[in-house]
Short mmCIF file of C-alpha atoms and ligand atoms in Angstrom, two decimals:
data_model
loop_
_atom_site.label_atom_id
_atom_site.label_comp_id
_atom_site.label_asym_id
_atom_site.label_seq_id
_atom_site.Cartn_x
_atom_site.Cartn_y
_atom_site.Cartn_z
CA MET A 1410 0.00 0.00 0.00
CA LYS A 1411 1.34 3.44 -0.87
CA ARG A 1412 1.95 5.87 2.00
CA ARG A 1413 -0.79 8.31 0.93
CA GLU A 1414 -3.35 5.49 0.66
CA ALA A 1415 -2.30 4.29 4.09
CA ILE A 1416 -2.78 7.78 5.48
CA GLN A 1417 -6.20 8.13 3.90
CA GLN A 1418 -7.20 4.76 5.22
CA LEU A 1419 -6.11 5.75 8.68
CA GLY A 1420 -8.53 8.63 8.35
CA TRP A 1421 -6.62 11.74 9.34
CA GLY A 1422 -6.41 15.02 7.62
CA LEU A 1423 -8.72 17.81 8.59
CA SER A 1424 -10.56 15.48 10.93
CA GLY A 1425 -7.52 15.64 13.24
CA GLY A 1426 -8.71 15.49 16.85
CA ILE A 1427 -12.22 14.31 15.97
CA LEU A 1428 -13.07 10.63 16.25
CA MET A 1429 -14.49 9.24 13.02
CA PRO A 1430 -18.06 7.86 13.31
CA SER A 1431 -16.92 4.49 11.94
CA LEU A 1432 -14.42 4.22 14.76
CA LEU A 1433 -17.06 5.07 17.34
CA GLY A 1434 -19.22 2.31 15.89
CA ALA A 1435 -16.37 -0.15 16.02
CA CYS A 1436 -16.11 0.30 19.77
CA GLY A 1437 -19.45 -1.48 20.33
CA PRO A 1438 -21.49 -0.78 23.44
CA LYS A 1439 -18.53 0.54 25.43
CA ALA A 1440 -17.73 4.25 25.66
CA PRO A 1441 -15.73 5.55 22.69
CA GLY A 1442 -11.99 5.11 23.21
CA PRO A 1443 -8.90 6.15 21.33
CA GLU A 1444 -8.22 4.50 18.00
CA ILE A 1445 -4.79 3.39 19.13
CA VAL A 1446 -4.48 2.19 22.67
CA PHE A 1447 -1.17 3.31 24.11
CA SER A 1448 -0.64 4.14 27.75
CA GLY A 1449 2.67 5.89 27.03
CA LYS A 1450 3.56 9.33 25.75
CA VAL A 1451 5.30 10.53 22.58
CA ALA A 1452 7.56 13.56 22.92
CA ILE A 1453 8.25 15.68 19.86
CA ILE A 1454 11.29 17.93 19.74
CA GLY A 1455 10.62 21.11 17.76
CA ALA A 1456 7.35 22.90 16.94
CA GLY A 1457 7.97 23.77 13.32
CA ALA A 1458 5.71 22.50 10.53
CA ALA A 1459 6.97 18.92 10.89
CA GLY A 1460 6.70 18.74 14.68
CA LEU A 1461 3.23 20.27 14.77
CA TYR A 1462 1.94 17.91 12.09
CA VAL A 1463 3.39 14.74 13.68
CA ALA A 1464 1.82 15.76 16.99
CA ASP A 1465 -1.51 16.50 15.33
CA ILE A 1466 -1.66 13.14 13.59
CA LEU A 1467 -0.71 11.18 16.72
CA ASN A 1468 -3.11 13.18 18.87
CA SER A 1469 -5.92 12.54 16.41
CA LYS A 1470 -5.31 8.82 16.97
CA GLY A 1471 -5.67 9.19 20.70
CA ILE A 1472 -1.94 9.06 21.46
CA LYS A 1473 -0.67 11.35 24.23
CA VAL A 1474 1.86 13.90 22.93
CA ILE A 1475 4.06 16.65 24.31
CA ILE A 1476 6.03 19.02 22.11
CA PHE A 1477 9.17 20.76 23.32
CA GLU A 1478 10.03 23.96 21.48
CA ALA A 1479 13.18 25.96 22.17
CA ARG A 1480 11.72 29.31 21.15
CA ASP A 1481 8.90 31.41 22.52
CA GLN A 1482 6.58 30.64 19.61
CA VAL A 1483 5.69 27.84 17.21
CA GLY A 1484 6.40 27.81 13.46
CA GLY A 1485 10.18 27.33 13.24
CA ARG A 1486 11.30 28.47 9.81
CA VAL A 1487 7.76 29.59 9.08
CA ARG A 1488 7.86 33.01 10.67
CA SER A 1489 5.50 35.76 9.63
CA LEU A 1490 6.42 39.35 10.41
CA ARG A 1491 2.99 40.13 11.82
CA ASN A 1492 3.56 37.68 14.68
CA GLN A 1493 6.94 39.16 15.72
CA ARG A 1494 7.98 41.72 18.31
CA VAL A 1495 8.64 45.29 17.20
CA GLU A 1496 11.81 45.44 19.35
CA ILE A 1497 13.36 42.88 17.02
CA TYR A 1498 12.01 44.34 13.75
CA PRO A 1499 11.72 48.07 14.57
CA TYR A 1500 10.67 49.09 11.06
CA ALA A 1501 7.71 46.68 10.95
CA PRO A 1502 5.12 49.38 11.82
CA GLN A 1503 6.46 51.63 9.06
CA LEU A 1504 6.05 49.08 6.28
CA GLY A 1505 3.43 49.89 3.67
CA SER A 1506 3.11 46.39 2.18
CA ASP A 1507 -0.56 45.35 2.07
CA PHE A 1508 0.07 41.58 2.15
CA PRO A 1509 1.75 39.24 4.65
CA ILE A 1510 5.51 39.60 4.94
CA GLU A 1511 7.35 36.34 5.53
CA LEU A 1512 10.77 36.05 7.15
CA GLY A 1513 11.24 32.39 6.18
CA ALA A 1514 9.15 30.21 3.87
CA GLN A 1515 7.03 32.46 1.66
CA THR A 1516 5.59 30.22 -1.06
CA ILE A 1517 4.83 26.55 -1.51
CA ILE A 1518 5.41 24.36 -4.52
CA GLY A 1519 2.39 22.39 -5.67
CA ASN A 1520 -1.28 23.28 -5.72
CA ASP A 1521 -1.87 19.57 -5.18
CA SER A 1522 0.77 19.27 -2.42
CA ILE A 1523 0.00 18.68 1.27
CA PHE A 1524 0.11 22.39 2.06
CA GLY A 1525 -1.77 23.18 -1.16
CA ARG A 1526 -4.58 20.97 0.07
CA ILE A 1527 -4.64 22.78 3.43
CA PHE A 1528 -5.01 26.09 1.55
CA LYS A 1529 -7.97 24.63 -0.35
CA ASP A 1530 -9.61 22.99 2.67
CA TYR A 1531 -9.52 26.32 4.48
CA ASN A 1532 -10.69 28.25 1.40
CA LEU A 1533 -7.72 30.59 1.63
CA PRO A 1534 -7.23 33.11 -1.17
CA THR A 1535 -4.02 32.24 -2.99
CA THR A 1536 -2.05 33.53 -5.93
CA GLU A 1537 0.20 31.70 -8.36
CA PHE A 1538 3.58 33.02 -9.43
CA PRO A 1539 3.89 31.78 -13.01
CA PRO A 1540 7.26 31.18 -14.73
CA THR A 1541 6.39 33.89 -17.25
CA GLY A 1542 6.92 36.37 -14.42
CA ASN A 1543 10.53 35.30 -13.93
CA ARG A 1544 13.29 37.66 -15.00
CA PHE A 1545 16.82 36.39 -15.62
CA VAL A 1546 19.86 38.59 -15.17
CA ILE A 1547 22.76 38.39 -17.61
CA ASP A 1548 25.22 41.27 -18.12
CA ASN A 1549 23.16 43.28 -15.60
CA GLN A 1550 20.07 43.09 -17.77
CA ALA A 1551 16.90 41.55 -16.33
CA LYS A 1552 14.67 40.07 -19.02
CA SER A 1553 11.94 37.46 -19.30
CA GLU A 1554 12.52 34.11 -20.99
CA SER A 1555 10.68 35.25 -24.11
CA GLU A 1556 12.76 38.44 -24.32
CA TRP A 1557 16.06 36.54 -24.04
CA THR A 1558 14.82 33.96 -26.53
CA ALA A 1559 13.80 36.66 -29.01
CA GLY A 1560 17.33 38.05 -28.73
CA ASN A 1561 18.84 34.64 -29.53
CA ASP A 1562 21.23 34.69 -26.60
CA ALA A 1563 23.11 31.38 -26.82
CA ASP A 1564 24.26 31.36 -23.16
CA PHE A 1565 20.73 32.03 -21.95
CA ARG A 1566 19.34 29.17 -24.05
CA ALA A 1567 22.05 26.73 -23.02
CA ALA A 1568 21.65 27.70 -19.35
CA MET A 1569 17.88 27.20 -19.51
CA ASP A 1570 18.35 23.82 -21.19
CA PHE A 1571 20.79 22.83 -18.46
CA ARG A 1572 18.31 23.92 -15.78
CA THR A 1573 15.45 21.99 -17.36
CA GLY A 1574 17.61 18.90 -17.75
CA VAL A 1575 18.90 18.75 -14.16
CA ARG A 1576 16.55 15.85 -13.38
CA ASN A 1577 18.20 13.72 -16.10
CA PHE A 1578 21.69 14.03 -14.61
CA VAL A 1579 23.33 10.74 -13.68
CA GLY A 1580 26.16 10.54 -11.14
CA SER A 1581 26.58 11.98 -7.71
CA SER A 1582 30.09 13.20 -7.06
CA GLN A 1583 30.01 16.63 -8.74
CA THR A 1584 28.82 19.99 -7.53
CA VAL A 1585 26.20 21.69 -9.68
CA GLN A 1586 28.85 24.14 -10.86
CA GLN A 1587 31.14 21.29 -11.95
CA ALA A 1588 28.27 19.82 -13.96
CA VAL A 1589 27.62 23.06 -15.88
CA PRO A 1590 28.78 22.45 -19.48
CA ALA A 1591 31.97 24.30 -20.44
CA ALA A 1592 30.15 25.83 -23.41
CA ILE A 1593 28.06 28.00 -21.07
CA GLN A 1594 29.96 31.19 -20.37
CA ALA A 1595 30.34 32.71 -16.92
CA ARG A 1596 27.89 35.51 -17.76
CA ALA A 1597 25.05 32.98 -17.29
CA TYR A 1598 26.34 31.43 -14.04
CA GLY A 1599 24.35 33.86 -11.90
CA MET A 1600 21.01 32.92 -13.41
CA LEU A 1601 21.86 29.25 -12.89
CA ASN A 1602 22.84 29.90 -9.30
CA GLY A 1603 19.59 31.77 -8.69
CA GLN A 1604 17.55 28.91 -10.11
CA ILE A 1605 19.45 25.96 -8.60
CA GLY A 1606 22.06 26.65 -5.90
CA ASN A 1607 20.27 29.45 -4.08
CA ALA A 1608 16.86 27.84 -4.52
CA TYR A 1609 18.21 24.63 -2.97
CA GLY A 1610 19.62 26.48 0.02
CA SER A 1611 23.24 27.31 -0.85
CA SER A 1612 25.18 27.98 -4.05
CA ASN A 1613 26.06 25.96 -7.14
CA ASP A 1614 29.67 25.44 -6.00
CA MET A 1615 28.50 23.76 -2.77
CA ILE A 1616 25.49 21.69 -3.76
CA GLY A 1617 25.69 18.12 -5.07
CA MET A 1618 24.27 17.78 -8.56
CA GLY A 1619 23.27 14.14 -8.07
CA GLY A 1620 21.20 14.85 -4.97
CA VAL A 1621 19.36 17.72 -6.65
CA ALA A 1622 18.71 15.62 -9.77
CA GLU A 1623 17.31 12.78 -7.68
CA GLN A 1624 15.06 15.14 -5.72
CA GLU A 1625 13.64 16.58 -8.94
CA THR A 1626 12.89 13.09 -10.24
CA LEU A 1627 11.15 12.02 -7.05
CA ARG A 1628 9.00 15.11 -6.51
CA GLN A 1629 5.41 14.57 -7.55
CA ASN A 1630 3.23 17.62 -7.67
CA ASP A 1631 2.10 20.08 -10.31
CA GLY A 1632 5.10 22.34 -9.60
CA LYS A 1633 3.01 25.50 -9.33
CA ILE A 1634 4.40 28.18 -7.03
CA ILE A 1635 1.66 29.39 -4.72
CA GLY A 1636 1.48 32.20 -2.18
CA LEU A 1637 -1.22 33.24 0.24
CA LYS A 1638 -2.85 36.55 -0.62
CA ALA A 1639 -3.91 37.65 2.82
CA ASN A 1640 -3.02 35.13 5.55
CA PRO A 1641 0.42 34.87 7.15
CA LEU A 1642 1.76 31.33 6.80
CA GLN A 1643 2.49 31.08 10.51
CA ASP A 1644 -1.19 31.74 11.27
CA ILE A 1645 -2.14 28.85 9.03
CA LEU A 1646 0.14 26.48 10.95
CA ILE A 1647 -1.31 27.67 14.26
CA SER A 1648 -4.86 27.37 13.02
CA ARG A 1649 -4.53 24.03 11.20
CA PHE A 1650 -2.77 22.49 14.19
CA SER A 1651 -4.86 24.21 16.87
CA ALA A 1652 -5.83 20.84 18.42
CA ILE A 1653 -2.30 20.34 19.77
CA GLN A 1654 -1.25 23.89 20.67
CA SER A 1655 -1.96 23.25 24.35
CA PHE A 1656 0.58 20.38 24.34
CA VAL A 1657 3.42 22.63 23.18
CA GLN A 1658 5.89 23.54 25.89
CA LEU A 1659 7.60 26.74 24.67
CA ASN A 1660 11.00 28.08 25.81
CA THR A 1661 12.22 24.53 26.41
CA PRO A 1662 15.39 23.80 24.45
CA ILE A 1663 16.28 20.14 24.76
CA ALA A 1664 19.96 19.32 25.26
CA SER A 1665 20.01 15.51 25.35
CA ILE A 1666 17.93 12.41 24.84
CA GLY A 1667 18.78 9.23 26.73
CA TYR A 1668 16.97 6.54 24.82
CA GLY A 1669 18.81 3.55 26.31
CA SER A 1670 16.36 3.47 29.20
CA ASP A 1671 12.62 2.94 29.34
CA PRO A 1672 11.12 5.46 29.71
CA ILE A 1673 13.36 7.67 27.63
CA ILE A 1674 14.91 10.56 29.58
CA ILE A 1675 14.79 13.94 27.88
CA THR A 1676 16.94 16.62 29.46
CA ALA A 1677 16.33 20.30 28.79
CA LYS A 1678 19.14 22.84 28.60
CA ASP A 1679 18.33 24.05 32.12
CA GLY A 1680 18.67 20.49 33.47
CA THR A 1681 14.94 19.74 33.83
CA LYS A 1682 14.19 16.11 33.04
CA PHE A 1683 11.14 14.75 31.25
CA GLU A 1684 10.05 11.22 30.46
CA ALA A 1685 8.50 9.79 27.30
CA ASN A 1686 8.18 6.38 25.68
CA LYS A 1687 8.95 7.47 22.16
CA VAL A 1688 10.62 10.61 20.82
CA VAL A 1689 10.25 12.26 17.42
CA VAL A 1690 13.16 14.58 16.64
CA THR A 1691 12.37 17.38 14.15
CA VAL A 1692 15.23 19.84 14.72
CA PRO A 1693 17.19 21.17 11.71
CA VAL A 1694 20.21 19.11 10.55
CA SER A 1695 22.50 21.96 11.63
CA ILE A 1696 21.51 21.28 15.25
CA LEU A 1697 22.12 17.55 14.88
CA LYS A 1698 25.46 18.16 13.15
CA ASN A 1699 26.87 20.57 15.70
CA GLY A 1700 25.87 18.42 18.68
CA GLY A 1701 23.27 20.94 19.89
CA LEU A 1702 21.19 17.90 20.72
CA SER A 1703 23.05 14.83 21.98
CA PHE A 1704 21.94 11.21 22.20
CA THR A 1705 22.79 8.39 24.60
CA PRO A 1706 23.62 5.89 23.24
CA ALA A 1707 25.16 7.68 20.25
CA LEU A 1708 23.18 7.48 17.01
CA PRO A 1709 24.09 4.52 14.77
CA GLY A 1710 27.14 4.87 12.50
CA ASP A 1711 25.18 4.91 9.24
CA PHE A 1712 23.06 7.77 10.61
CA ALA A 1713 26.14 9.87 11.36
CA GLY A 1714 27.73 8.99 7.98
CA SER A 1715 24.66 10.06 6.04
CA LEU A 1716 24.11 13.16 8.18
CA ALA A 1717 27.58 14.37 7.18
CA LYS A 1718 26.44 14.40 3.53
CA PHE A 1719 24.02 17.29 4.06
CA GLY A 1720 24.85 20.92 4.54
CA MET A 1721 22.93 23.91 5.78
CA SER A 1722 24.31 27.24 4.58
CA ALA A 1723 23.73 30.70 5.93
CA SER A 1724 20.48 32.29 4.78
CA LEU A 1725 19.45 35.93 4.73
CA ARG A 1726 16.06 37.50 4.10
CA LEU A 1727 15.88 41.24 3.47
CA ILE A 1728 12.64 43.09 2.75
CA LEU A 1729 12.93 46.44 0.99
CA GLU A 1730 10.11 48.72 -0.04
CA PHE A 1731 10.28 51.27 -2.84
CA LYS A 1732 8.28 54.35 -3.78
CA LYS A 1733 7.73 52.89 -7.21
CA ASN A 1734 7.92 49.51 -8.93
CA PHE A 1735 10.74 49.97 -11.45
CA TRP A 1736 11.29 46.23 -12.05
CA GLY A 1737 7.94 45.69 -13.79
CA ASP A 1738 4.40 45.05 -12.64
CA THR A 1739 4.38 41.50 -14.02
CA ALA A 1740 7.83 40.46 -12.75
CA GLY A 1741 7.89 37.78 -10.02
CA TYR A 1742 11.34 36.31 -9.36
CA ILE A 1743 14.41 38.21 -10.61
CA LEU A 1744 17.17 35.64 -10.66
CA GLY A 1745 20.82 35.77 -11.38
CA SER A 1746 22.71 38.82 -10.30
CA SER A 1747 26.08 37.67 -9.01
CA ASN A 1748 25.58 39.27 -5.57
CA VAL A 1749 21.88 38.79 -4.94
CA PRO A 1750 20.72 35.52 -6.49
CA GLU A 1751 17.00 36.01 -5.77
CA TYR A 1752 14.81 39.06 -5.72
CA PHE A 1753 11.12 38.28 -5.39
CA SER A 1754 8.47 40.84 -6.18
CA ALA A 1755 6.41 39.69 -3.25
CA GLY A 1756 3.39 41.89 -4.01
CA LEU A 1757 2.75 40.36 -7.43
CA GLY A 1758 -0.88 39.29 -7.66
CA ARG A 1759 -1.63 40.27 -4.07
CA SER A 1760 -0.89 43.97 -3.63
CA GLN A 1761 -2.56 47.16 -4.76
CA PHE A 1762 0.88 48.77 -4.86
CA ASN A 1763 3.32 45.92 -5.68
CA ARG A 1764 6.45 47.83 -4.62
CA THR A 1765 8.17 45.34 -2.28
CA LEU A 1766 11.22 43.19 -2.93
CA SER A 1767 11.75 40.13 -0.76
CA ILE A 1768 15.39 39.20 -1.10
CA THR A 1769 16.74 35.74 -0.28
CA VAL A 1770 20.47 35.07 -0.27
CA ASN A 1771 21.82 31.64 0.69
CA GLY A 1772 25.34 30.23 0.87
CA ASN A 1773 28.69 32.00 1.16
CA LYS A 1774 27.23 35.30 0.04
CA ALA A 1775 24.77 35.13 2.94
CA ASP A 1776 27.72 34.56 5.29
CA GLN A 1777 29.40 37.68 3.92
CA TYR A 1778 26.20 39.69 4.24
CA ALA A 1779 25.56 38.41 7.78
CA ALA A 1780 28.86 40.03 8.81
CA LEU A 1781 27.74 43.48 7.59
CA GLY A 1782 25.92 46.09 9.63
CA ASP A 1783 22.46 47.15 8.42
CA ASP A 1784 23.57 50.24 6.51
CA ALA A 1785 26.44 48.41 4.77
CA LEU A 1786 24.16 45.49 3.86
CA ILE A 1787 21.46 47.71 2.36
CA SER A 1788 24.06 49.74 0.53
CA ALA A 1789 25.56 46.53 -0.98
CA VAL A 1790 22.12 45.32 -2.11
CA LEU A 1791 21.16 48.73 -3.53
CA THR A 1792 24.43 48.82 -5.49
CA ASP A 1793 23.41 45.49 -7.01
CA ILE A 1794 19.90 46.73 -7.86
CA ASP A 1795 21.28 50.00 -9.23
CA ALA A 1796 23.55 48.13 -11.64
CA ILE A 1797 20.55 46.30 -13.12
CA TYR A 1798 18.00 49.12 -12.99
CA SER A 1799 20.13 52.22 -13.72
CA GLY A 1800 20.33 53.64 -10.23
CA GLN A 1801 16.60 53.34 -9.48
CA GLY A 1802 17.12 51.27 -6.33
CA SER A 1803 18.88 54.09 -4.50
CA GLN A 1804 16.55 56.64 -6.06
CA PHE A 1805 13.27 55.03 -4.98
CA ILE A 1806 14.05 53.17 -1.73
CA ARG A 1807 11.53 54.10 0.95
CA LYS A 1808 12.99 55.97 3.90
CA ASN A 1809 11.69 57.20 7.20
CA LEU A 1810 10.82 60.81 6.44
CA GLN A 1811 12.15 62.14 9.75
CA THR A 1812 15.39 60.19 10.12
CA LEU A 1813 15.97 59.56 6.39
CA LYS A 1814 16.99 55.99 7.35
CA ASN A 1815 16.06 53.19 4.95
CA ILE A 1816 12.98 51.17 5.93
CA PHE A 1817 13.88 47.48 5.94
CA ILE A 1818 13.32 44.11 7.58
CA ARG A 1819 16.31 41.84 8.03
CA GLN A 1820 16.39 38.22 9.11
CA ASP A 1821 19.70 36.33 9.43
CA TRP A 1822 18.75 32.68 9.88
CA SER A 1823 22.32 31.61 10.64
CA LYS A 1824 22.16 33.77 13.78
CA GLU A 1825 19.12 31.92 15.14
CA ASP A 1826 20.42 29.62 17.90
CA TYR A 1827 18.02 26.78 17.18
CA ILE A 1828 18.06 26.97 13.37
CA LEU A 1829 21.66 27.96 12.41
CA GLY A 1830 21.14 28.38 8.67
CA GLY A 1831 18.57 28.13 5.91
CA TYR A 1832 17.58 24.63 4.91
CA SER A 1833 19.29 21.33 4.19
CA TYR A 1834 20.97 20.65 0.85
CA PRO A 1835 22.79 17.61 -0.53
CA LEU A 1836 26.57 17.81 -0.65
CA PRO A 1837 28.31 16.08 -3.59
CA GLY A 1838 27.85 12.33 -3.14
CA ALA A 1839 24.62 12.58 -1.16
CA LYS A 1840 21.73 10.46 -2.31
CA ASN A 1841 18.11 10.01 -1.33
CA ASP A 1842 19.25 6.85 0.45
CA ASP A 1843 21.15 9.15 2.82
CA ARG A 1844 17.92 11.00 3.57
CA LYS A 1845 16.38 7.60 4.24
CA ALA A 1846 19.25 6.77 6.62
CA ILE A 1847 18.67 9.92 8.67
CA SER A 1848 14.93 9.33 8.74
CA ARG A 1849 15.02 5.69 9.88
CA PRO A 1850 13.65 4.88 13.36
CA VAL A 1851 16.22 3.79 15.93
CA VAL A 1852 15.20 0.78 18.08
CA ASP A 1853 11.52 1.74 17.68
CA LYS A 1854 12.02 4.52 20.23
CA LEU A 1855 13.61 7.36 18.33
CA PHE A 1856 11.99 8.76 15.17
CA PHE A 1857 13.02 11.55 12.82
CA ALA A 1858 11.00 14.12 10.90
CA GLY A 1859 11.74 17.59 9.53
CA GLU A 1860 12.49 18.85 6.03
CA ALA A 1861 15.93 17.18 5.80
CA THR A 1862 14.43 13.75 6.42
CA ASP A 1863 11.94 14.02 3.60
CA ILE A 1864 12.33 11.21 1.09
CA THR A 1865 9.73 12.37 -1.44
CA GLY A 1866 11.92 14.89 -3.30
CA GLN A 1867 10.66 17.86 -1.28
CA ALA A 1868 13.50 18.19 1.23
CA GLY A 1869 14.31 21.80 2.08
CA MET A 1870 10.68 22.75 1.60
CA LEU A 1871 7.60 23.13 3.72
CA ASN A 1872 5.90 20.29 1.91
CA GLY A 1873 8.92 18.10 2.62
CA ALA A 1874 8.57 18.89 6.32
CA LEU A 1875 4.89 17.89 6.20
CA ALA A 1876 5.54 14.74 4.16
CA SER A 1877 8.23 13.71 6.66
CA ALA A 1878 5.70 14.20 9.47
CA GLU A 1879 3.25 11.82 7.81
CA ARG A 1880 6.00 9.24 7.41
CA ALA A 1881 7.23 9.57 10.99
CA ALA A 1882 3.70 9.38 12.41
CA LEU A 1883 3.10 6.13 10.51
CA GLU A 1884 6.39 4.77 11.88
CA VAL A 1885 5.45 5.65 15.46
CA ILE A 1886 2.03 4.03 15.04
CA ALA A 1887 3.59 0.91 13.51
CA ALA A 1888 6.03 0.65 16.45
CA ILE A 1889 3.20 1.02 18.97
CA LYS A 1890 1.13 -1.65 17.22
CA LYS A 1891 4.12 -3.99 17.05
CA ALA A 1892 4.73 -3.88 20.81
C1 LIG B 1064 14.85 32.13 4.28
C2 LIG B 1064 14.07 30.88 4.04
C3 LIG B 1064 13.19 30.84 2.98
C4 LIG B 1064 12.44 29.68 2.74
N1 LIG B 1064 11.54 29.68 1.73
C5 LIG B 1064 10.75 28.60 1.52
C6 LIG B 1064 9.70 28.64 0.58
O1 LIG B 1064 9.44 29.69 -0.03
N2 LIG B 1064 8.97 27.52 0.39
C7 LIG B 1064 9.20 26.37 1.11
O2 LIG B 1064 8.50 25.37 0.89
N3 LIG B 1064 10.17 26.32 2.04
C8 LIG B 1064 10.94 27.40 2.27
N4 LIG B 1064 11.89 27.39 3.25
C9 LIG B 1064 12.12 26.15 3.98
C10 LIG B 1064 11.02 25.90 5.05
O3 LIG B 1064 10.90 27.03 5.85
C11 LIG B 1064 11.45 24.70 5.88
O4 LIG B 1064 11.69 23.59 5.04
C12 LIG B 1064 10.40 24.27 6.90
O5 LIG B 1064 9.80 25.35 7.55
C13 LIG B 1064 11.09 23.34 7.90
O6 LIG B 1064 10.18 22.85 8.85
P1 LIG B 1064 10.71 21.84 9.95
O7 LIG B 1064 9.58 21.57 10.85
O8 LIG B 1064 11.41 20.73 9.30
O9 LIG B 1064 11.86 22.63 10.73
P2 LIG B 1064 11.77 23.98 11.58
O10 LIG B 1064 10.70 24.85 11.07
O11 LIG B 1064 13.14 24.52 11.64
O12 LIG B 1064 11.32 23.46 13.02
C14 LIG B 1064 12.24 22.91 13.92
C15 LIG B 1064 11.96 23.51 15.29
O13 LIG B 1064 12.83 22.90 16.22
C16 LIG B 1064 13.17 23.86 17.19
N5 LIG B 1064 14.39 23.40 17.85
C17 LIG B 1064 15.66 23.34 17.37
N6 LIG B 1064 16.49 22.83 18.28
C18 LIG B 1064 15.74 22.53 19.37
C19 LIG B 1064 16.02 21.95 20.64
N7 LIG B 1064 17.26 21.59 20.97
N8 LIG B 1064 15.00 21.79 21.51
C20 LIG B 1064 13.72 22.14 21.20
N9 LIG B 1064 13.40 22.71 20.00
C21 LIG B 1064 14.40 22.89 19.10
C22 LIG B 1064 13.35 25.13 16.38
O14 LIG B 1064 13.24 26.28 17.19
C23 LIG B 1064 12.21 25.00 15.38
O15 LIG B 1064 11.04 25.64 15.84
C24 LIG B 1064 12.63 28.54 3.55
C25 LIG B 1064 13.50 28.59 4.63
C26 LIG B 1064 14.21 29.75 4.89
C27 LIG B 1064 15.13 29.81 6.07
#
């Protein structure tokens, strides 16, 4: 039976928390009881998309859950500006954008994906960002695919063909950059980095071509890029998983998990100890790699070997507003400048004004930018925009009228203690089997979810986090039933 069929048969989804009538009937004359009888408790580490969804599924089956979250709010790398404190983002009240501003995930891939279905079930107004809106930067000129094609630019064509053909690549030891054909000149490297390296969480010279190719082959959805018109993503997580919010213990970073004993002993950073019978770990790979969460006994050797094959680069989000849209009312993503691989016209299809750029920089460039003060960072980005749009970035940037300071929102994900980067990417040599190795249950007590453990080709993405949650929940249920 395929995983999705199994999930449907198990009867969760939007009915989470509500017992199905058929199950009530199956209980006979006795009072209704939980679908799965388990006297123990499942602890979930991390209240991002994956942790919340695992908890929701298990709770809907009648299994007791507790979720430990290091931060003071749920959502993880889904963080909407509206839900944040002004002390941290002082310019937030001065923003004029009339749509939700996202500091992390801002779109989903797949109308028919797990998250896409949540959008539909909740009747949320969405907008699609079509590929025709993309602009590609070569020689500091930003043009659409049809404009470059009309101009017969050979490097553009070859680069686009390479991008489209990534899924057909065979082999796993090269970086994306090493796999770029020699015939493509350096002038097109930026647009390739914007579309592949940066999109996958780092840069073309870091990411493994084989791992990316395999992910693209495995992914099964309609590929449409969808954004919410009016609702912050973090609100959707809170609302969809409202049934388990009361089981989330905030401000509780976990330092170690002793799973050699029964019950398992979970020790928080402040020394407080908790007990559980099974644990689902959903923390980012960066936390697992740097020992921010330790395990006794140590995780199996194949786990550690496969974990080493994934990276998590620095990641920066910068929101800038302008007095006028000089990049074009129909432009969506502007990909390929050598300094700023992705500009996203975040108001497209959802703003009356459409004058906001949401900038995402991953990889070494993000490390460099993270070291800059605010003024130096904005100046570097404006220099980049000015080179493409003839000085209009500096000319039209919105400033506070009293202080004449630029209005901006900045989020350095590598500086977040419990995230430490953007999202997981395959290093050269990494395969989907390595994702399977870091997702495999350990002695039916320890389970793994989170974007990096997705094995459906959606790692690094919100839908990957949710797919991993479905997998991990099934594994926990199977282990309970086996006992
Ligand atoms: C800048 C940026 C842009 C992105 N854009 C997109 C996009 O447009 N579309 C898309 O699909 N995806 C995007 N992503 C990726 C997406 O945000 C993630 O894949 C997804 O949110 C990961 O969910 P998760 O539950 O696996 O992990 P997380 O959301 O990271 O959740 C893990 C949780 O664990 C907590 N934690 C960590 N350590 C501990 C500990 N020791 N004890 C207790 N709790 C702990 C963390 O605080 C966190 O809340 C983006 C990510 C970033 C950073």
